[in-house]
Amino acid sequence: MTAGRLDGRAALVTGAGSGIGLAIAQRLAADGARVLTTDRAGEVDIVADVTALGINTKLVAEAEARLSGLDIVVACAGITGMEMLDGAGDEFFDQMMAVNVTAVFRLMRDALPLLKRSPHGRIILIGSVMSSFGEAGMTAYSASKHAVLGMTKSVAAEVGAFGITVNCIQPGAIDTPMTAPAFTTMPEFKQRWIDKAALGRLGQPQDIADVAAFLASDDARFMSGHGVFVDGGATQRQ
Ligand SMILES: NC(=O)c1ccc[n+]([C@@H]2O[C@H](COP(=O)([O-])OP(=O)(O)OC[C@H]3O[C@@H](n4cnc5c(N)ncnc54)[C@H](O)[C@@H]3O)[C@@H](O)[C@H]2O)c1
């Protein structure tokens, strides 16, 4: 914790009901930020589905009303799923894109007017190692996370003129309710990710939250448009 580092900053975190989003919301608050949390489930300020029509304008209006603005937006709500190409239906692919891509696009767009008013606007997106790589069964998920990294680069180019930075955290395998079912039913899959990581373990939500807090802080003021791997060294070795 770096107490006081985010004093006076207002933050909105989606997907804050569980896992990585919950840890990020808690860490930003511990650093001094006032945090508005949302999720479709869990103990959050606003229970809502990020794919619902008009929800992002509502979230931004709530941030304006409750926090008098926004300095930090963290888009963490996300879903995953494993389907081989020949078994994946339209609905599976469309839902992956709706949550992981379209909702993120709309949130950034709708939050922009408030972020432009901030002297230190921050957009933090949650991609994945799958923003840069692929894996059998992960076509839809990796397409959605590549899109998140693509948006990071383009939006960073657009909003730098307003002093806003945009970065994408690329977690490796993190121990959360998202990965728990697969890790429980396929222990060999879990072990493969442990073995892949140079640090020899799964990540914890706190490992991601601490990097998010850094990206939200003034320490990261000249960093924008990047995908930041936080994967225990899993992807950068043979
Ligand atoms: N756990 C991992 O190994 C891992 C690795 C790379 C990236 N990620 C990404 O990190 C983010 C957080 O995942 P997590 O591991 O903490 O999983 P999680 O399931 O614990 O958290 C995801 C949260 O998003 C919320 N959510 C999903 N769909 C939603 C919707 N339509 N509207 C509102 N909220 C919705 C869920 O309710 C949940 O609280 C996701 O974007 C995920 O893709 C996770």
PDB file of C-alpha atoms and ligand atoms in Angstrom:
ATOM      1  CA  MET A   1       0.000   0.000   0.000  1.00  0.00           C
ATOM      2  CA  THR A   2       1.136   3.531  -0.733  1.00  0.00           C
ATOM      3  CA  ALA A   3      -1.234   5.473   1.498  1.00  0.00           C
ATOM      4  CA  GLY A   4      -2.175   8.879   0.184  1.00  0.00           C
ATOM      5  CA  ARG A   5      -0.821   8.324  -3.315  1.00  0.00           C
ATOM      6  CA  LEU A   6      -4.336   8.632  -4.789  1.00  0.00           C
ATOM      7  CA  ASP A   7      -5.768  11.118  -2.300  1.00  0.00           C
ATOM      8  CA  GLY A   8      -8.542  13.164  -3.875  1.00  0.00           C
ATOM      9  CA  ARG A   9      -8.816  10.972  -6.970  1.00  0.00           C
ATOM     10  CA  ALA A  10     -12.177   9.592  -8.069  1.00  0.00           C
ATOM     11  CA  ALA A  11     -12.264   6.111  -9.579  1.00  0.00           C
ATOM     12  CA  LEU A  12     -14.824   3.876 -11.267  1.00  0.00           C
ATOM     13  CA  VAL A  13     -14.137   0.130 -11.287  1.00  0.00           C
ATOM     14  CA  THR A  14     -16.275  -2.353 -13.219  1.00  0.00           C
ATOM     15  CA  GLY A  15     -16.213  -6.032 -12.332  1.00  0.00           C
ATOM     16  CA  ALA A  16     -15.543  -4.964  -8.750  1.00  0.00           C
ATOM     17  CA  GLY A  17     -17.709  -7.655  -7.195  1.00  0.00           C
ATOM     18  CA  SER A  18     -15.118 -10.396  -7.447  1.00  0.00           C
ATOM     19  CA  GLY A  19     -11.550 -11.434  -8.140  1.00  0.00           C
ATOM     20  CA  ILE A  20      -9.214  -8.928  -9.747  1.00  0.00           C
ATOM     21  CA  GLY A  21     -11.733  -6.050  -9.899  1.00  0.00           C
ATOM     22  CA  LEU A  22     -12.498  -6.380  -6.201  1.00  0.00           C
ATOM     23  CA  ALA A  23      -8.791  -6.340  -5.340  1.00  0.00           C
ATOM     24  CA  ILE A  24      -8.231  -3.283  -7.563  1.00  0.00           C
ATOM     25  CA  ALA A  25     -11.122  -1.365  -5.973  1.00  0.00           C
ATOM     26  CA  GLN A  26      -9.782  -2.150  -2.488  1.00  0.00           C
ATOM     27  CA  ARG A  27      -6.220  -1.206  -3.409  1.00  0.00           C
ATOM     28  CA  LEU A  28      -7.218   2.123  -5.019  1.00  0.00           C
ATOM     29  CA  ALA A  29      -9.271   2.929  -1.914  1.00  0.00           C
ATOM     30  CA  ALA A  30      -6.338   1.992   0.339  1.00  0.00           C
ATOM     31  CA  ASP A  31      -4.194   4.453  -1.616  1.00  0.00           C
ATOM     32  CA  GLY A  32      -6.725   7.202  -0.933  1.00  0.00           C
ATOM     33  CA  ALA A  33      -9.064   7.185  -3.942  1.00  0.00           C
ATOM     34  CA  ARG A  34     -12.833   7.478  -3.661  1.00  0.00           C
ATOM     35  CA  VAL A  35     -14.059   4.454  -5.580  1.00  0.00           C
ATOM     36  CA  LEU A  36     -17.416   3.807  -7.237  1.00  0.00           C
ATOM     37  CA  THR A  37     -17.810   0.082  -7.766  1.00  0.00           C
ATOM     38  CA  THR A  38     -20.104  -1.765 -10.131  1.00  0.00           C
ATOM     39  CA  ASP A  39     -20.747  -5.371 -11.110  1.00  0.00           C
ATOM     40  CA  ARG A  40     -23.678  -7.543 -12.072  1.00  0.00           C
ATOM     41  CA  ALA A  41     -23.251  -9.332  -8.726  1.00  0.00           C
ATOM     42  CA  GLY A  42     -21.505  -8.933  -5.391  1.00  0.00           C
ATOM     43  CA  GLU A  43     -21.229  -6.155  -2.836  1.00  0.00           C
ATOM     44  CA  VAL A  44     -20.867  -3.096  -5.032  1.00  0.00           C
ATOM     45  CA  ASP A  45     -22.281   0.440  -5.175  1.00  0.00           C
ATOM     46  CA  ILE A  46     -24.203  -0.186  -8.402  1.00  0.00           C
ATOM     47  CA  VAL A  47     -25.453  -3.607  -9.483  1.00  0.00           C
ATOM     48  CA  ALA A  48     -25.690  -3.538 -13.276  1.00  0.00           C
ATOM     49  CA  ASP A  49     -24.877  -5.487 -16.409  1.00  0.00           C
ATOM     50  CA  VAL A  50     -22.189  -3.675 -18.418  1.00  0.00           C
ATOM     51  CA  THR A  51     -23.849  -4.788 -21.656  1.00  0.00           C
ATOM     52  CA  ALA A  52     -27.168  -3.125 -20.799  1.00  0.00           C
ATOM     53  CA  LEU A  53     -28.099  -0.330 -23.160  1.00  0.00           C
ATOM     54  CA  GLY A  54     -27.293   3.094 -21.706  1.00  0.00           C
ATOM     55  CA  ILE A  55     -25.601   1.670 -18.590  1.00  0.00           C
ATOM     56  CA  ASN A  56     -22.302   3.429 -19.193  1.00  0.00           C
ATOM     57  CA  THR A  57     -23.872   6.887 -19.398  1.00  0.00           C
ATOM     58  CA  LYS A  58     -25.679   6.023 -16.162  1.00  0.00           C
ATOM     59  CA  LEU A  59     -22.437   4.940 -14.464  1.00  0.00           C
ATOM     60  CA  VAL A  60     -20.692   8.120 -15.549  1.00  0.00           C
ATOM     61  CA  ALA A  61     -23.634  10.234 -14.346  1.00  0.00           C
ATOM     62  CA  GLU A  62     -23.449   8.452 -10.984  1.00  0.00           C
ATOM     63  CA  ALA A  63     -19.714   9.172 -10.798  1.00  0.00           C
ATOM     64  CA  GLU A  64     -20.413  12.838 -11.480  1.00  0.00           C
ATOM     65  CA  ALA A  65     -23.182  12.932  -8.861  1.00  0.00           C
ATOM     66  CA  ARG A  66     -21.402  10.965  -6.127  1.00  0.00           C
ATOM     67  CA  LEU A  67     -17.721  11.771  -6.758  1.00  0.00           C
ATOM     68  CA  SER A  68     -17.976  15.099  -8.628  1.00  0.00           C
ATOM     69  CA  GLY A  69     -15.937  13.731 -11.514  1.00  0.00           C
ATOM     70  CA  LEU A  70     -13.643  10.924 -12.567  1.00  0.00           C
ATOM     71  CA  ASP A  71      -9.864  10.618 -12.637  1.00  0.00           C
ATOM     72  CA  ILE A  72      -9.494   6.848 -13.001  1.00  0.00           C
ATOM     73  CA  VAL A  73     -11.556   4.338 -14.975  1.00  0.00           C
ATOM     74  CA  VAL A  74     -10.796   0.638 -14.600  1.00  0.00           C
ATOM     75  CA  ALA A  75     -12.668  -1.704 -16.958  1.00  0.00           C
ATOM     76  CA  CYS A  76     -12.312  -5.098 -15.329  1.00  0.00           C
ATOM     77  CA  ALA A  77     -15.674  -6.804 -15.910  1.00  0.00           C
ATOM     78  CA  GLY A  78     -15.039  -9.747 -18.164  1.00  0.00           C
ATOM     79  CA  ILE A  79     -16.010 -13.275 -19.038  1.00  0.00           C
ATOM     80  CA  THR A  80     -14.115 -16.231 -20.432  1.00  0.00           C
ATOM     81  CA  GLY A  81     -14.971 -19.529 -22.028  1.00  0.00           C
ATOM     82  CA  MET A  82     -13.333 -22.379 -23.852  1.00  0.00           C
ATOM     83  CA  GLU A  83     -14.836 -23.692 -27.094  1.00  0.00           C
ATOM     84  CA  MET A  84     -13.092 -25.232 -30.074  1.00  0.00           C
ATOM     85  CA  LEU A  85     -13.890 -23.386 -33.289  1.00  0.00           C
ATOM     86  CA  ASP A  86     -16.093 -26.133 -34.692  1.00  0.00           C
ATOM     87  CA  GLY A  87     -18.176 -26.213 -31.507  1.00  0.00           C
ATOM     88  CA  ALA A  88     -18.510 -22.506 -30.782  1.00  0.00           C
ATOM     89  CA  GLY A  89     -21.910 -20.994 -31.454  1.00  0.00           C
ATOM     90  CA  ASP A  90     -22.715 -17.446 -32.547  1.00  0.00           C
ATOM     91  CA  GLU A  91     -24.135 -16.573 -29.153  1.00  0.00           C
ATOM     92  CA  PHE A  92     -20.954 -17.669 -27.365  1.00  0.00           C
ATOM     93  CA  PHE A  93     -18.801 -15.433 -29.566  1.00  0.00           C
ATOM     94  CA  ASP A  94     -21.218 -12.487 -29.512  1.00  0.00           C
ATOM     95  CA  GLN A  95     -21.516 -12.500 -25.715  1.00  0.00           C
ATOM     96  CA  MET A  96     -17.710 -12.606 -25.318  1.00  0.00           C
ATOM     97  CA  MET A  97     -17.393  -9.546 -27.539  1.00  0.00           C
ATOM     98  CA  ALA A  98     -20.332  -7.759 -25.894  1.00  0.00           C
ATOM     99  CA  VAL A  99     -18.855  -7.958 -22.379  1.00  0.00           C
ATOM    100  CA  ASN A 100     -15.114  -7.894 -23.072  1.00  0.00           C
ATOM    101  CA  VAL A 101     -15.038  -5.409 -25.965  1.00  0.00           C
ATOM    102  CA  THR A 102     -18.220  -3.430 -26.699  1.00  0.00           C
ATOM    103  CA  ALA A 103     -18.897  -2.566 -23.065  1.00  0.00           C
ATOM    104  CA  VAL A 104     -15.285  -1.414 -22.612  1.00  0.00           C
ATOM    105  CA  PHE A 105     -15.467   0.730 -25.753  1.00  0.00           C
ATOM    106  CA  ARG A 106     -18.689   2.386 -24.566  1.00  0.00           C
ATOM    107  CA  LEU A 107     -17.379   2.973 -21.054  1.00  0.00           C
ATOM    108  CA  MET A 108     -14.240   4.724 -22.304  1.00  0.00           C
ATOM    109  CA  ARG A 109     -16.245   6.837 -24.744  1.00  0.00           C
ATOM    110  CA  ASP A 110     -18.852   7.861 -22.194  1.00  0.00           C
ATOM    111  CA  ALA A 111     -16.308   8.564 -19.429  1.00  0.00           C
ATOM    112  CA  LEU A 112     -14.151  10.753 -21.641  1.00  0.00           C
ATOM    113  CA  PRO A 113     -15.838  14.114 -20.879  1.00  0.00           C
ATOM    114  CA  LEU A 114     -15.165  13.643 -17.145  1.00  0.00           C
ATOM    115  CA  LEU A 115     -11.630  12.315 -17.685  1.00  0.00           C
ATOM    116  CA  LYS A 116     -10.810  15.355 -19.826  1.00  0.00           C
ATOM    117  CA  ARG A 117     -11.633  17.566 -16.838  1.00  0.00           C
ATOM    118  CA  SER A 118      -9.090  15.704 -14.698  1.00  0.00           C
ATOM    119  CA  PRO A 119      -5.479  16.891 -14.609  1.00  0.00           C
ATOM    120  CA  HIS A 120      -4.368  13.254 -14.363  1.00  0.00           C
ATOM    121  CA  GLY A 121      -6.886  11.079 -16.208  1.00  0.00           C
ATOM    122  CA  ARG A 122      -6.214   7.359 -16.243  1.00  0.00           C
ATOM    123  CA  ILE A 123      -7.841   4.552 -18.202  1.00  0.00           C
ATOM    124  CA  ILE A 124      -6.785   1.070 -17.124  1.00  0.00           C
ATOM    125  CA  LEU A 125      -8.079  -1.852 -19.139  1.00  0.00           C
ATOM    126  CA  ILE A 126      -7.721  -5.500 -18.214  1.00  0.00           C
ATOM    127  CA  GLY A 127      -6.525  -7.552 -21.151  1.00  0.00           C
ATOM    128  CA  SER A 128      -4.764 -10.863 -20.774  1.00  0.00           C
ATOM    129  CA  VAL A 129      -1.717 -12.745 -21.935  1.00  0.00           C
ATOM    130  CA  MET A 130      -4.314 -13.725 -24.553  1.00  0.00           C
ATOM    131  CA  SER A 131      -4.148 -10.111 -25.812  1.00  0.00           C
ATOM    132  CA  SER A 132      -0.845 -11.157 -27.406  1.00  0.00           C
ATOM    133  CA  PHE A 133      -1.059 -14.929 -27.762  1.00  0.00           C
ATOM    134  CA  GLY A 134      -3.554 -17.632 -28.644  1.00  0.00           C
ATOM    135  CA  GLU A 135      -4.429 -21.086 -27.424  1.00  0.00           C
ATOM    136  CA  ALA A 136      -6.642 -23.926 -28.677  1.00  0.00           C
ATOM    137  CA  GLY A 137     -10.191 -23.353 -27.508  1.00  0.00           C
ATOM    138  CA  MET A 138      -9.584 -19.683 -26.792  1.00  0.00           C
ATOM    139  CA  THR A 139     -10.469 -18.098 -30.159  1.00  0.00           C
ATOM    140  CA  ALA A 140     -13.331 -15.957 -28.862  1.00  0.00           C
ATOM    141  CA  TYR A 141     -11.593 -14.936 -25.638  1.00  0.00           C
ATOM    142  CA  SER A 142      -8.281 -14.136 -27.282  1.00  0.00           C
ATOM    143  CA  ALA A 143     -10.069 -12.179 -30.056  1.00  0.00           C
ATOM    144  CA  SER A 144     -11.784 -10.107 -27.382  1.00  0.00           C
ATOM    145  CA  LYS A 145      -8.582  -9.509 -25.428  1.00  0.00           C
ATOM    146  CA  HIS A 146      -6.580  -8.645 -28.559  1.00  0.00           C
ATOM    147  CA  ALA A 147      -9.299  -6.055 -29.187  1.00  0.00           C
ATOM    148  CA  VAL A 148      -8.785  -4.649 -25.680  1.00  0.00           C
ATOM    149  CA  LEU A 149      -5.073  -4.146 -26.361  1.00  0.00           C
ATOM    150  CA  GLY A 150      -5.859  -2.622 -29.769  1.00  0.00           C
ATOM    151  CA  MET A 151      -8.252  -0.140 -28.181  1.00  0.00           C
ATOM    152  CA  THR A 152      -5.596   0.696 -25.585  1.00  0.00           C
ATOM    153  CA  LYS A 153      -3.132   1.763 -28.262  1.00  0.00           C
ATOM    154  CA  SER A 154      -5.601   3.785 -30.345  1.00  0.00           C
ATOM    155  CA  VAL A 155      -7.368   5.520 -27.477  1.00  0.00           C
ATOM    156  CA  ALA A 156      -3.989   6.388 -25.937  1.00  0.00           C
ATOM    157  CA  ALA A 157      -3.082   8.144 -29.187  1.00  0.00           C
ATOM    158  CA  GLU A 158      -6.351  10.093 -29.115  1.00  0.00           C
ATOM    159  CA  VAL A 159      -6.475  11.235 -25.514  1.00  0.00           C
ATOM    160  CA  GLY A 160      -2.827  11.969 -24.744  1.00  0.00           C
ATOM    161  CA  ALA A 161      -3.489  15.583 -25.719  1.00  0.00           C
ATOM    162  CA  PHE A 162      -5.750  15.826 -22.665  1.00  0.00           C
ATOM    163  CA  GLY A 163      -3.124  14.384 -20.328  1.00  0.00           C
ATOM    164  CA  ILE A 164      -4.977  11.083 -20.088  1.00  0.00           C
ATOM    165  CA  THR A 165      -3.005   7.847 -20.114  1.00  0.00           C
ATOM    166  CA  VAL A 166      -4.387   4.502 -21.273  1.00  0.00           C
ATOM    167  CA  ASN A 167      -2.769   1.199 -20.401  1.00  0.00           C
ATOM    168  CA  CYS A 168      -3.770  -2.441 -20.464  1.00  0.00           C
ATOM    169  CA  ILE A 169      -2.724  -4.947 -17.819  1.00  0.00           C
ATOM    170  CA  GLN A 170      -2.117  -8.417 -19.268  1.00  0.00           C
ATOM    171  CA  PRO A 171      -2.495 -10.905 -16.424  1.00  0.00           C
ATOM    172  CA  GLY A 172      -1.281 -14.472 -16.659  1.00  0.00           C
ATOM    173  CA  ALA A 173      -3.193 -17.185 -14.815  1.00  0.00           C
ATOM    174  CA  ILE A 174      -4.697 -15.619 -11.708  1.00  0.00           C
ATOM    175  CA  ASP A 175      -6.420 -17.511  -8.928  1.00  0.00           C
ATOM    176  CA  THR A 176      -9.986 -16.101  -9.069  1.00  0.00           C
ATOM    177  CA  PRO A 177     -13.568 -17.365  -9.350  1.00  0.00           C
ATOM    178  CA  MET A 178     -13.127 -17.095 -13.138  1.00  0.00           C
ATOM    179  CA  THR A 179     -10.350 -19.676 -13.294  1.00  0.00           C
ATOM    180  CA  ALA A 180     -11.389 -21.816 -10.319  1.00  0.00           C
ATOM    181  CA  PRO A 181     -13.797 -24.113 -12.209  1.00  0.00           C
ATOM    182  CA  ALA A 182     -11.236 -24.969 -14.920  1.00  0.00           C
ATOM    183  CA  PHE A 183      -8.407 -25.353 -12.411  1.00  0.00           C
ATOM    184  CA  THR A 184     -10.559 -27.656 -10.277  1.00  0.00           C
ATOM    185  CA  THR A 185     -11.852 -29.871 -13.076  1.00  0.00           C
ATOM    186  CA  MET A 186      -8.552 -29.885 -14.997  1.00  0.00           C
ATOM    187  CA  PRO A 187      -5.701 -29.969 -12.451  1.00  0.00           C
ATOM    188  CA  GLU A 188      -3.205 -30.602 -15.263  1.00  0.00           C
ATOM    189  CA  PHE A 189      -4.268 -27.274 -16.835  1.00  0.00           C
ATOM    190  CA  LYS A 190      -3.608 -25.510 -13.527  1.00  0.00           C
ATOM    191  CA  GLN A 191      -0.230 -27.222 -13.171  1.00  0.00           C
ATOM    192  CA  ARG A 192       0.699 -26.219 -16.728  1.00  0.00           C
ATOM    193  CA  TRP A 193       0.196 -22.531 -15.847  1.00  0.00           C
ATOM    194  CA  ILE A 194       2.138 -22.920 -12.602  1.00  0.00           C
ATOM    195  CA  ASP A 195       4.991 -24.536 -14.503  1.00  0.00           C
ATOM    196  CA  LYS A 196       4.873 -21.890 -17.238  1.00  0.00           C
ATOM    197  CA  ALA A 197       5.388 -19.076 -14.753  1.00  0.00           C
ATOM    198  CA  ALA A 198       9.068 -18.436 -14.032  1.00  0.00           C
ATOM    199  CA  LEU A 199       7.939 -17.601 -10.507  1.00  0.00           C
ATOM    200  CA  GLY A 200       6.358 -21.061 -10.222  1.00  0.00           C
ATOM    201  CA  ARG A 201       2.911 -20.104  -8.982  1.00  0.00           C
ATOM    202  CA  LEU A 202      -0.480 -18.781  -9.991  1.00  0.00           C
ATOM    203  CA  GLY A 203      -0.984 -15.049  -9.635  1.00  0.00           C
ATOM    204  CA  GLN A 204      -3.211 -13.618  -6.935  1.00  0.00           C
ATOM    205  CA  PRO A 205      -5.669 -10.750  -7.513  1.00  0.00           C
ATOM    206  CA  GLN A 206      -3.418  -8.547  -5.361  1.00  0.00           C
ATOM    207  CA  ASP A 207      -0.556  -9.044  -7.848  1.00  0.00           C
ATOM    208  CA  ILE A 208      -2.704  -7.311 -10.474  1.00  0.00           C
ATOM    209  CA  ALA A 209      -4.208  -4.725  -8.130  1.00  0.00           C
ATOM    210  CA  ASP A 210      -0.785  -3.446  -7.096  1.00  0.00           C
ATOM    211  CA  VAL A 211       0.163  -2.827 -10.732  1.00  0.00           C
ATOM    212  CA  ALA A 212      -3.197  -1.134 -11.377  1.00  0.00           C
ATOM    213  CA  ALA A 213      -2.530   1.204  -8.444  1.00  0.00           C
ATOM    214  CA  PHE A 214       0.864   2.064  -9.919  1.00  0.00           C
ATOM    215  CA  LEU A 215      -0.680   2.790 -13.340  1.00  0.00           C
ATOM    216  CA  ALA A 216      -3.318   4.970 -11.654  1.00  0.00           C
ATOM    217  CA  SER A 217      -0.689   6.973  -9.803  1.00  0.00           C
ATOM    218  CA  ASP A 218       1.524   9.892 -10.804  1.00  0.00           C
ATOM    219  CA  ASP A 219       4.461   7.463 -10.872  1.00  0.00           C
ATOM    220  CA  ALA A 220       3.128   6.166 -14.220  1.00  0.00           C
ATOM    221  CA  ARG A 221       2.439   9.631 -15.698  1.00  0.00           C
ATOM    222  CA  PHE A 222       4.610   9.164 -18.831  1.00  0.00           C
ATOM    223  CA  MET A 223       3.436   5.648 -19.590  1.00  0.00           C
ATOM    224  CA  SER A 224       0.628   5.231 -22.115  1.00  0.00           C
ATOM    225  CA  GLY A 225      -0.556   2.890 -24.851  1.00  0.00           C
ATOM    226  CA  HIS A 226       1.087  -0.165 -23.331  1.00  0.00           C
ATOM    227  CA  GLY A 227       0.174  -3.701 -22.586  1.00  0.00           C
ATOM    228  CA  VAL A 228       1.828  -4.627 -19.288  1.00  0.00           C
ATOM    229  CA  PHE A 229       2.349  -8.333 -18.693  1.00  0.00           C
ATOM    230  CA  VAL A 230       1.815  -9.368 -15.091  1.00  0.00           C
ATOM    231  CA  ASP A 231       2.232 -13.092 -15.524  1.00  0.00           C
ATOM    232  CA  GLY A 232       5.062 -14.236 -13.291  1.00  0.00           C
ATOM    233  CA  GLY A 233       7.299 -14.479 -16.349  1.00  0.00           C
ATOM    234  CA  ALA A 234       5.090 -17.095 -18.036  1.00  0.00           C
ATOM    235  CA  THR A 235       5.143 -15.765 -21.581  1.00  0.00           C
ATOM    236  CA  GLN A 236       8.663 -14.474 -22.076  1.00  0.00           C
ATOM    237  CA  ARG A 237      10.653 -17.680 -22.101  1.00  0.00           C
ATOM    238  CA  GLN A 238      10.904 -20.768 -24.262  1.00  0.00           C
TER     239      GLN A 238
HETATM  240  N1  LIG B   1      -8.229 -14.830 -13.708  1.00  0.00           N
HETATM  241  C1  LIG B   1      -7.366 -14.851 -14.713  1.00  0.00           C
HETATM  242  O1  LIG B   1      -6.531 -15.768 -14.828  1.00  0.00           O
HETATM  243  C2  LIG B   1      -7.358 -13.747 -15.717  1.00  0.00           C
HETATM  244  C3  LIG B   1      -6.293 -13.714 -16.638  1.00  0.00           C
HETATM  245  C4  LIG B   1      -6.264 -12.711 -17.577  1.00  0.00           C
HETATM  246  C5  LIG B   1      -7.257 -11.757 -17.605  1.00  0.00           C
HETATM  247  N2  LIG B   1      -8.285 -11.805 -16.714  1.00  0.00           N
HETATM  248  C6  LIG B   1      -9.308 -10.775 -16.801  1.00  0.00           C
HETATM  249  O2  LIG B   1      -9.449 -10.132 -15.568  1.00  0.00           O
HETATM  250  C7  LIG B   1     -10.771  -9.613 -15.458  1.00  0.00           C
HETATM  251  C8  LIG B   1     -11.344 -10.021 -14.118  1.00  0.00           C
HETATM  252  O3  LIG B   1     -11.460 -11.435 -14.089  1.00  0.00           O
HETATM  253  P1  LIG B   1     -11.366 -12.290 -12.738  1.00  0.00           P
HETATM  254  O4  LIG B   1     -10.381 -13.340 -12.976  1.00  0.00           O
HETATM  255  O5  LIG B   1     -11.250 -11.390 -11.581  1.00  0.00           O
HETATM  256  O6  LIG B   1     -12.781 -13.025 -12.800  1.00  0.00           O
HETATM  257  P2  LIG B   1     -14.076 -12.889 -11.888  1.00  0.00           P
HETATM  258  O7  LIG B   1     -15.084 -13.762 -12.548  1.00  0.00           O
HETATM  259  O8  LIG B   1     -13.733 -13.110 -10.473  1.00  0.00           O
HETATM  260  O9  LIG B   1     -14.472 -11.356 -12.076  1.00  0.00           O
HETATM  261  C9  LIG B   1     -15.099 -10.882 -13.210  1.00  0.00           C
HETATM  262  C10 LIG B   1     -16.235  -9.989 -12.765  1.00  0.00           C
HETATM  263  O10 LIG B   1     -16.862  -9.443 -13.932  1.00  0.00           O
HETATM  264  C11 LIG B   1     -18.238  -9.441 -13.679  1.00  0.00           C
HETATM  265  N3  LIG B   1     -19.003  -9.460 -14.929  1.00  0.00           N
HETATM  266  C12 LIG B   1     -18.973 -10.410 -15.901  1.00  0.00           C
HETATM  267  N4  LIG B   1     -19.868 -10.109 -16.848  1.00  0.00           N
HETATM  268  C13 LIG B   1     -20.466  -8.951 -16.466  1.00  0.00           C
HETATM  269  C14 LIG B   1     -21.481  -8.149 -17.023  1.00  0.00           C
HETATM  270  N5  LIG B   1     -22.081  -8.479 -18.178  1.00  0.00           N
HETATM  271  N6  LIG B   1     -21.852  -7.016 -16.375  1.00  0.00           N
HETATM  272  C15 LIG B   1     -21.267  -6.681 -15.207  1.00  0.00           C
HETATM  273  N7  LIG B   1     -20.300  -7.410 -14.615  1.00  0.00           N
HETATM  274  C16 LIG B   1     -19.919  -8.528 -15.248  1.00  0.00           C
HETATM  275  C17 LIG B   1     -18.509 -10.721 -12.895  1.00  0.00           C
HETATM  276  O11 LIG B   1     -19.740 -10.649 -12.184  1.00  0.00           O
HETATM  277  C18 LIG B   1     -17.294 -10.774 -11.978  1.00  0.00           C
HETATM  278  O12 LIG B   1     -17.532 -10.146 -10.740  1.00  0.00           O
HETATM  279  C19 LIG B   1     -11.529 -10.135 -16.668  1.00  0.00           C
HETATM  280  O13 LIG B   1     -11.597  -9.135 -17.649  1.00  0.00           O
HETATM  281  C20 LIG B   1     -10.689 -11.293 -17.135  1.00  0.00           C
HETATM  282  O14 LIG B   1     -10.844 -11.551 -18.505  1.00  0.00           O
HETATM  283  C21 LIG B   1      -8.357 -12.777 -15.773  1.00  0.00           C
END
